[in-house]
XYZ file of C-alpha atoms in Angstrom:
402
model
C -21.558 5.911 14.926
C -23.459 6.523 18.186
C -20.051 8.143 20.333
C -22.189 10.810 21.147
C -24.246 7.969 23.228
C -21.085 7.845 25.333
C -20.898 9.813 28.968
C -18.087 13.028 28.191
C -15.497 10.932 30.752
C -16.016 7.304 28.500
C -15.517 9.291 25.412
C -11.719 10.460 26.823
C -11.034 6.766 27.825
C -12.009 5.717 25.108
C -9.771 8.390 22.789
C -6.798 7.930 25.312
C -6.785 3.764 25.286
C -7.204 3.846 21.410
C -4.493 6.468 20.907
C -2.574 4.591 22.864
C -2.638 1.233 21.006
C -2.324 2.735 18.000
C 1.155 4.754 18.723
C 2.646 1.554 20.540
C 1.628 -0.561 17.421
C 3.367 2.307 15.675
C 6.628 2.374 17.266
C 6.944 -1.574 17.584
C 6.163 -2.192 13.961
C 8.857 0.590 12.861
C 11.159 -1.066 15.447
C 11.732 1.581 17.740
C 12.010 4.007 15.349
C 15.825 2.023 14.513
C 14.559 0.386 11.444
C 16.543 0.953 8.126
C 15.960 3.774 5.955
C 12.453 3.713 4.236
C 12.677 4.507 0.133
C 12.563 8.915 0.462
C 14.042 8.779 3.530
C 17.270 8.176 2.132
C 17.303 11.138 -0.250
C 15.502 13.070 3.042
C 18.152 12.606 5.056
C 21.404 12.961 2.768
C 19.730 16.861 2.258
C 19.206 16.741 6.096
C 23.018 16.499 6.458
C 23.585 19.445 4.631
C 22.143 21.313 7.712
C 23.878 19.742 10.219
C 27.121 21.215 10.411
C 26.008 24.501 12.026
C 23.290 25.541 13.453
C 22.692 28.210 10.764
C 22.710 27.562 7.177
C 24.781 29.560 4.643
C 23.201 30.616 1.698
C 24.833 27.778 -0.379
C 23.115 25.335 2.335
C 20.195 26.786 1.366
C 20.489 26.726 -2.430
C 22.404 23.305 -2.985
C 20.715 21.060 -1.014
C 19.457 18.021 -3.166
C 15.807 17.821 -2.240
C 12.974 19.274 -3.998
C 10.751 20.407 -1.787
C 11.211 23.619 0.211
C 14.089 23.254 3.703
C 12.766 23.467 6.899
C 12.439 20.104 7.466
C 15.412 19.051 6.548
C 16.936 22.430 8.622
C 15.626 20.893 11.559
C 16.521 17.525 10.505
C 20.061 18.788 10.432
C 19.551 21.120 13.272
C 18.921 17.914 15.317
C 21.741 16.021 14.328
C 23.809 18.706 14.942
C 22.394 18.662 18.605
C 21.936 14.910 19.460
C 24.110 13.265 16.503
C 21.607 10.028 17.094
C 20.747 9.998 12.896
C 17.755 9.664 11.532
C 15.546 8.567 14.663
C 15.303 12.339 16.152
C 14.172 13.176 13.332
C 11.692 10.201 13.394
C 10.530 10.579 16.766
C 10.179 15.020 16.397
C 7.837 13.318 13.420
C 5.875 10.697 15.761
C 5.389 13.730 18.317
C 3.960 16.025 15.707
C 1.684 13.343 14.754
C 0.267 12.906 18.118
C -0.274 16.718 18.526
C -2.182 17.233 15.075
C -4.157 14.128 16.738
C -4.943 15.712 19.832
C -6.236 18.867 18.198
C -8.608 17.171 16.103
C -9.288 13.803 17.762
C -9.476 15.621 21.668
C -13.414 15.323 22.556
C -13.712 18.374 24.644
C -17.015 19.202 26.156
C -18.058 21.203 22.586
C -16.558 18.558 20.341
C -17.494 15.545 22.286
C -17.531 11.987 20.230
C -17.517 14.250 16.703
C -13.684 15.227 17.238
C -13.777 11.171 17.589
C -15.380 10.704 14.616
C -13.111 12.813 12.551
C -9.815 11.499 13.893
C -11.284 7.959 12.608
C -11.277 9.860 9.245
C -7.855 11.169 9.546
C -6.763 8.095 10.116
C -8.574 6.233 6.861
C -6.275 8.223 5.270
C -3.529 5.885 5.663
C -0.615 7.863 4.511
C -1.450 9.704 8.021
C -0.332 6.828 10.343
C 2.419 5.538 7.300
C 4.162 8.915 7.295
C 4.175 8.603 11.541
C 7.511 8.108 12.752
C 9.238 7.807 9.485
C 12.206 10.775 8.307
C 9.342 12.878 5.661
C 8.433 16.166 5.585
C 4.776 15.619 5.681
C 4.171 15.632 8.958
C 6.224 19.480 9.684
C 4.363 20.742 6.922
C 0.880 19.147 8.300
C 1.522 20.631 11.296
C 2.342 24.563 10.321
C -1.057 24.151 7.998
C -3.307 22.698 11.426
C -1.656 25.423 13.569
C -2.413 28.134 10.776
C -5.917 26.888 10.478
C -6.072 27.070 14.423
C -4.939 30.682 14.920
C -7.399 31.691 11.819
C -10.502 30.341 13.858
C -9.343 32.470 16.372
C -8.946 35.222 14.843
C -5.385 35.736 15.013
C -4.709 36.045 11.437
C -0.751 37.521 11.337
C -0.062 34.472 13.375
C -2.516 32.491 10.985
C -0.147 33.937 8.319
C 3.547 33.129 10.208
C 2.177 29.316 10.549
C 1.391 29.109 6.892
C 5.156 30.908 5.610
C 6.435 28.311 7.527
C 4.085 25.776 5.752
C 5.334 27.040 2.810
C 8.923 26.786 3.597
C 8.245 23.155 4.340
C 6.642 21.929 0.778
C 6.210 24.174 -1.985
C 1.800 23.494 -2.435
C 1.299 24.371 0.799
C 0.532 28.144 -0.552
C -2.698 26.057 -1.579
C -4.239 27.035 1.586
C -3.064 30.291 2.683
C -4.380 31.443 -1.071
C -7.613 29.874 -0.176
C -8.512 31.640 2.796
C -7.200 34.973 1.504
C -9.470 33.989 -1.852
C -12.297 33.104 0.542
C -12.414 36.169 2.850
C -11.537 39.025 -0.468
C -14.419 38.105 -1.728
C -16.158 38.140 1.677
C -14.905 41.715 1.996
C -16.477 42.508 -1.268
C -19.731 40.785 -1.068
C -19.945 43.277 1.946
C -19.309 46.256 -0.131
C -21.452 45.146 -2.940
C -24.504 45.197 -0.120
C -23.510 48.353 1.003
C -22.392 47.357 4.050
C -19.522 48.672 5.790
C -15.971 46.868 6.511
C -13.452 47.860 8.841
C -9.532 48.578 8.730
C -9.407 45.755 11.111
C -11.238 43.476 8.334
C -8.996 43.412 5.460
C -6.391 41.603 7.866
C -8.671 38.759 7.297
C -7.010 38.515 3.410
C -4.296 40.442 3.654
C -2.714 38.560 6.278
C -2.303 34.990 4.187
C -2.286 36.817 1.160
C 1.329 37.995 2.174
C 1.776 34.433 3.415
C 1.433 33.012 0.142
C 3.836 35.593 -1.231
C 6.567 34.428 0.633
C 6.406 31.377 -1.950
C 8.186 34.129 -4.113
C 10.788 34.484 -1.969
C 11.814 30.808 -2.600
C 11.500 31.196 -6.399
C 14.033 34.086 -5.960
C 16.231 31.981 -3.917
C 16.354 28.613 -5.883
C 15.698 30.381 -9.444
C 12.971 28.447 -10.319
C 10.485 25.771 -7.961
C 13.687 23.783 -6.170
C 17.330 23.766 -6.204
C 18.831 23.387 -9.585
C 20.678 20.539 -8.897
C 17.174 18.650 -7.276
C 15.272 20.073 -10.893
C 18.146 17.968 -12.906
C 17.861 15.188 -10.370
C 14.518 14.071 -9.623
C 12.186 16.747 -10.971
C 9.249 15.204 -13.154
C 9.281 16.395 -16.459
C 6.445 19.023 -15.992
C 8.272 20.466 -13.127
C 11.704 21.312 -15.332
C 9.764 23.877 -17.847
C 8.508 26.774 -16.261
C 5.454 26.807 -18.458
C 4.514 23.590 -18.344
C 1.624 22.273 -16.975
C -0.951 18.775 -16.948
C -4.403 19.616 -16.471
C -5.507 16.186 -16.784
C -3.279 16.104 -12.574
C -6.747 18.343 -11.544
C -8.761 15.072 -11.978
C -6.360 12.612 -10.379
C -6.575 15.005 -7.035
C -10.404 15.240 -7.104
C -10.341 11.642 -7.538
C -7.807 11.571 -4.690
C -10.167 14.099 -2.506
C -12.935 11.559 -3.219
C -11.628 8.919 -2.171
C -10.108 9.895 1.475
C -12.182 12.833 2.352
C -15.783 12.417 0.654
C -16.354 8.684 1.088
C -15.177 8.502 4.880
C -17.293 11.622 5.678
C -20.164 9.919 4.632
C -19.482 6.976 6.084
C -19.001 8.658 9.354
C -21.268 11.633 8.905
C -24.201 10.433 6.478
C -26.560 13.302 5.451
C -30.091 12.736 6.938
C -31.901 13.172 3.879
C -29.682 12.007 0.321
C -32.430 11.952 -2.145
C -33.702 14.925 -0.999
C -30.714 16.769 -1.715
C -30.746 15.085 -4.836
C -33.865 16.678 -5.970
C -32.933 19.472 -4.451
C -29.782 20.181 -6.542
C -30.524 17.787 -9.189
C -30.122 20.306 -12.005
C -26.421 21.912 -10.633
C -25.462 18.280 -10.179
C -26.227 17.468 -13.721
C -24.538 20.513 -15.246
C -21.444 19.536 -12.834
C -21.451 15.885 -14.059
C -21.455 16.784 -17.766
C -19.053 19.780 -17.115
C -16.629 17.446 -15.602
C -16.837 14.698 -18.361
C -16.018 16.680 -20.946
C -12.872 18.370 -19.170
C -12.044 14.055 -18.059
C -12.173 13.635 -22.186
C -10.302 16.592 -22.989
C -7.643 16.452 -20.103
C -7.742 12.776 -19.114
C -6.426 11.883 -15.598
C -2.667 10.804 -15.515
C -1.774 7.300 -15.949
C 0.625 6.977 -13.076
C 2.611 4.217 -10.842
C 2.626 6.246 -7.577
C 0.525 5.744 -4.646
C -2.000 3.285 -3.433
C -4.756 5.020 -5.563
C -1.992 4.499 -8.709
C -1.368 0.335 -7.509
C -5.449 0.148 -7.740
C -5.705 1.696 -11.299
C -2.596 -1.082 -12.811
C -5.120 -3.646 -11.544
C -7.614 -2.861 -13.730
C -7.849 -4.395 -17.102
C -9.228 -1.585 -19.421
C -8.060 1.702 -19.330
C -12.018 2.779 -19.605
C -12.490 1.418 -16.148
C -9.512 3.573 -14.696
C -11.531 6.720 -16.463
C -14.719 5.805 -14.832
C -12.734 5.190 -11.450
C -11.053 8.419 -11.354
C -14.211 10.803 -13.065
C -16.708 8.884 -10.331
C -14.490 9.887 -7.565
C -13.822 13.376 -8.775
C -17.303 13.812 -9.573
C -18.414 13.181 -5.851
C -15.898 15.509 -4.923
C -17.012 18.309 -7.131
C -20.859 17.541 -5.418
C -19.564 17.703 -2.013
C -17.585 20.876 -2.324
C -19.760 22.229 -5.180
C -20.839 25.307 -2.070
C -18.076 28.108 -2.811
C -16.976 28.488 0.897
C -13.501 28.280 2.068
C -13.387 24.276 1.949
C -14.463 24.525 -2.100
C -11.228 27.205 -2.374
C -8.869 24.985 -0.209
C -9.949 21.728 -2.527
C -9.560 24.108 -5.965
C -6.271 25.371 -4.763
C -5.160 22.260 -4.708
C -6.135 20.570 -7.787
C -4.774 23.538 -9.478
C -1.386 23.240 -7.929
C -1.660 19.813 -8.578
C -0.932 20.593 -12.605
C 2.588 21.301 -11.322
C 3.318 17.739 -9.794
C 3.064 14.244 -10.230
C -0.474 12.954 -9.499
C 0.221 11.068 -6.088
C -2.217 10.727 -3.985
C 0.159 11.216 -0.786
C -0.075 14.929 -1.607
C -3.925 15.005 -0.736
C -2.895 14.331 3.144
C -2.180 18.157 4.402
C -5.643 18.710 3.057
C -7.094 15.727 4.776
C -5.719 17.197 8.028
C -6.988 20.365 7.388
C -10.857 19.068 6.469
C -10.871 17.029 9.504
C -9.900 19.697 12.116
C -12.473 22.222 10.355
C -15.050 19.681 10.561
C -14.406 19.202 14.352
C -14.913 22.329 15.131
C -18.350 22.379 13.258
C -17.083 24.488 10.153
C -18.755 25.513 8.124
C -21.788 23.716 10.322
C -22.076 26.077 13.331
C -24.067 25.624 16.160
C -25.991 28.383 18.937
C -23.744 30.499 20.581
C -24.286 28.501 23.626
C -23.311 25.429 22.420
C -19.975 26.063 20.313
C -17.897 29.488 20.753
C -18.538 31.029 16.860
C -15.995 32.820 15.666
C -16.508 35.140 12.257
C -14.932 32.811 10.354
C -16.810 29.764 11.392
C -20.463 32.089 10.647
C -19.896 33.931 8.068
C -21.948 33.200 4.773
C -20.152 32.165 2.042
C-alpha cells in the first residue's frame, strides 16, 4: 500500500476516521457492551467475583479462584465491581479502552512512523481475535497490554520497568514468560558475543538480561502459590489433560503455533510489506531453506500437529477431507514461519519461546495474539530494520546485531 503517498496530516485523518468506525461498529454490534455473557466470559467472571468483596485479596482468594490462568485480571475485574457494582460491562469497557491504547501505540503515524504504523495496525487487526476479544470480559487484552508496555520501556532502555510490565504480564496468563525469556535469551547472548570478541561490557549492560530474566522468575512465584501451573481446583476442572501431569508435554503443539504464526503474522506481513526481491532471497538462502524444510518434515512426521476443535485455524482443518491435507496445511504454514524468523534475533527467540510453551497447552490459535501485538509494534518502530540516526531515534536494542 502506497500510505506513505499520503501528506503526514491525511495520514492522521485517515487513522482517526477509520479508528473511529471501527470502535463504534464495535460497541453497537456487542450492544453497548450489555449483551449476554459470551462462552469464557462466564467462567471469567464467576472467578472475577471472587475478588470483589474487598479490595485486597486474601490468600485463599488468591489460591481458590476457579480460573486457570494467572489473577490479575480477574483482581481487577473484581476490584471494579467492588467499586462500580455495574457487572461485567466495566470490565468490558476497561477491555475496549486497553484495546484502543495498544492501537494507538502501534497504529499512531507519528512523523518517524508515518503510514508504516498504518500498515501494521491493518495487520493487527487481520488477526481477528484482536477486534473479537475488544470489549468482551477476557484476559487477553490486560495481558496484551503489560507485554506492549514491556516491549515499550525495553526500546527505551528502561529495562527494570521493561521487567515490572512483563511480572505483571505474567501474573495475567501464565505463557506470557514467553517474552520476557526471549529478550533476556536475546541480549545474554549479546553480552557474550561481546566477550567472545574481546570487547568490553559494562555493569550497566547486564541489566539488559538480568532485568527480564528476574521477570520471568516471578512465574515461580505462582508455581509456589498454586502448587503446580493453576489453582487445584481449576487443574481438576478444566485443565487439558497435558496440563494435569507435571511432566507431560505434546511436541507435536510446536507445529500447530508455527502454523498459527504463519498464518496471522507471516502472510499479512507480506501482504503488507512484500520483500523487493523474493527469488533473490531464494537463491540467496536456498541451501538453509532446504535444510529447514526437511528438518521440519521430519519433526511434522515424528510429532504430528494436534488434531484439535478450537479456534478458527481448528474449524478450517474439520473442513478438510483427508487428514494428509491438514498435515500439509499446518507444515506449509509452519514452514514459512521457520523461513521468516529463521535470523536468530530477538523476534526468532520471542516466536521459539512460544512454540515451546505451547507443548504445555491446547493448540489454539487465540494464544498466538499477545505475540501478534508484540510483532506489530516492533515492526512499527523499524525493528530489527533501523534507519539513519536522523530519520528514526535508534536505541541499542533496535541496532544491535544479532
Amino acid at each position: 500500500m502506497k500510505l506513505q503517498s499520503f501528506s503526514h496530516s491525511q495520514q492522521k485523518i485517515l487513522f482517526l476516521g477509520g479508528i473511529t468506525a471501527i470502535y463504534l461498529a464495535i460497541v453497537a454490534w456487542l450492544d453497548f457492551l450489555q449483551g449476554p455473557p459470551y462462552w469464557d466470559e462466564v467462567n471469567f467472571w464467576k472467578s472475577s467475583l471472587t475478588f470483589s468483596d474487598s479490595l485486597l485479596p486474601s490468600l485463599a482468594d488468591l489460591r481458590e479462584y476457579h480460573s486457570l490462568n494467572t489473577p490479575l485480571p480477574f483482581m481487577i475485574f473484581g476490584f471494579l465491581e467492588y467499586l462500580f457494582n455495574q457487572g461485567m460491562v466495566a470490565g468490558r469497557w476497561l477491555n475496549l479502552i486497553l484495546s484502543l491504547g495498544i492501537v494507538a501505540i502501534i497504529g499512531w503515524p507519528s512523523r518517524q512512523k508515518g503510514g508504516r504504523a498504518i500498515l501494521c495496525l491493518i495487520g493487527l487487526f487481520l488477526c481477528p481475535y484482536f477486534l473479537f476479544l475488544s470489549g468482551r470480559l477476557y484476559t487477553e487484552m490486560i495481558a496484551c497490554t503489560w507485554v506492549l508496555l514491556g516491549f515499550v520501556a525495553y526500546v527505551r532502555d528502561r529495562h527494570w520497568v521493561s521487567g515490572l510490565a512483563f511480572v505483571l504480564a505474567i501474573s495475567s496468563r501464565q505463557y506470557m514468560l514467553a517474552f520476557p525469556m526471549a529478550i533476556a535469551t536475546y541480549e545474554f547472548l549479546a553480552i557474550a558475543n561481546q566477550y567472545r570478541q574481546g570487547q568490553p561490557v559494562s555493569l550497566y549492560q547486564h541489566q539488559r538480561w538480568l532485568a527480564p530474566a528476574l521477570a520471568s522468575l516471578s512465574f515461580l512465584g505462582w508455581v509456589a502459590l498454586f502448587d503446580g501451573l493453576a489453582p487445584a481446583s481449576a487443574i481438576v476442572s478444566h485443565a487439558p489433560e497435558v496440563q494435569q501431569s507435571t511432566l507431560a508435554l505434546t511436541p507435536g503443539g510446536i507445529v500447530n503455533f508455527l502454523a498459527f504464526v504463519g498464518a496471522y503474522i507471516v502472510i499479512p506481513e507480506w501482504l503488507l510489506f512484500r520483500p523487493a526481491n523474493p527469488l533473490e532471497s531464494l537463491r540467496k538462502n536456498q541451501k538453509k531453506w532446504l535444510l529447514i524444510a526437511i528438518g521440519l518434515l521430519v519433526f511434522c512426521l515424528i510429532f504430528p500437529p494436534l488434531d484439535t476443535p478450537y479456534g478458527n485455524m481448528g474449524k478450517v482443518a474439520e473442513l478438510l477431507p483427508f487428514y494428509a491435507l491438514n498435515l500439509a496445511m499446518f507444515y506449509g504454514l509452519a514452514l514459512l514461519t521457520c523461513l521468516r524468523f529463521a535470523k536468530p534475533d530477538l523476534l526468532f527467540w520471542m516466536v521459539a519461546f512460544n512454540a515451546l510453551i505451547m507443548m504445555k497447552a491446547i493448540p489454539w490459535d487465540r494464544y498466538v495474539l499477545p505475540l501478534v501485538v508484540a510483532f506489530w509494534y516492533l515492526k512499527s518502530i523499524y525493528y530489527p530494520e533501523p534507519l539513519p540516526a536522523a530519520d528514526l531515534p535508534q536505541t541499542d536494542a533496535e541496532t544491535r546485531p544479532a
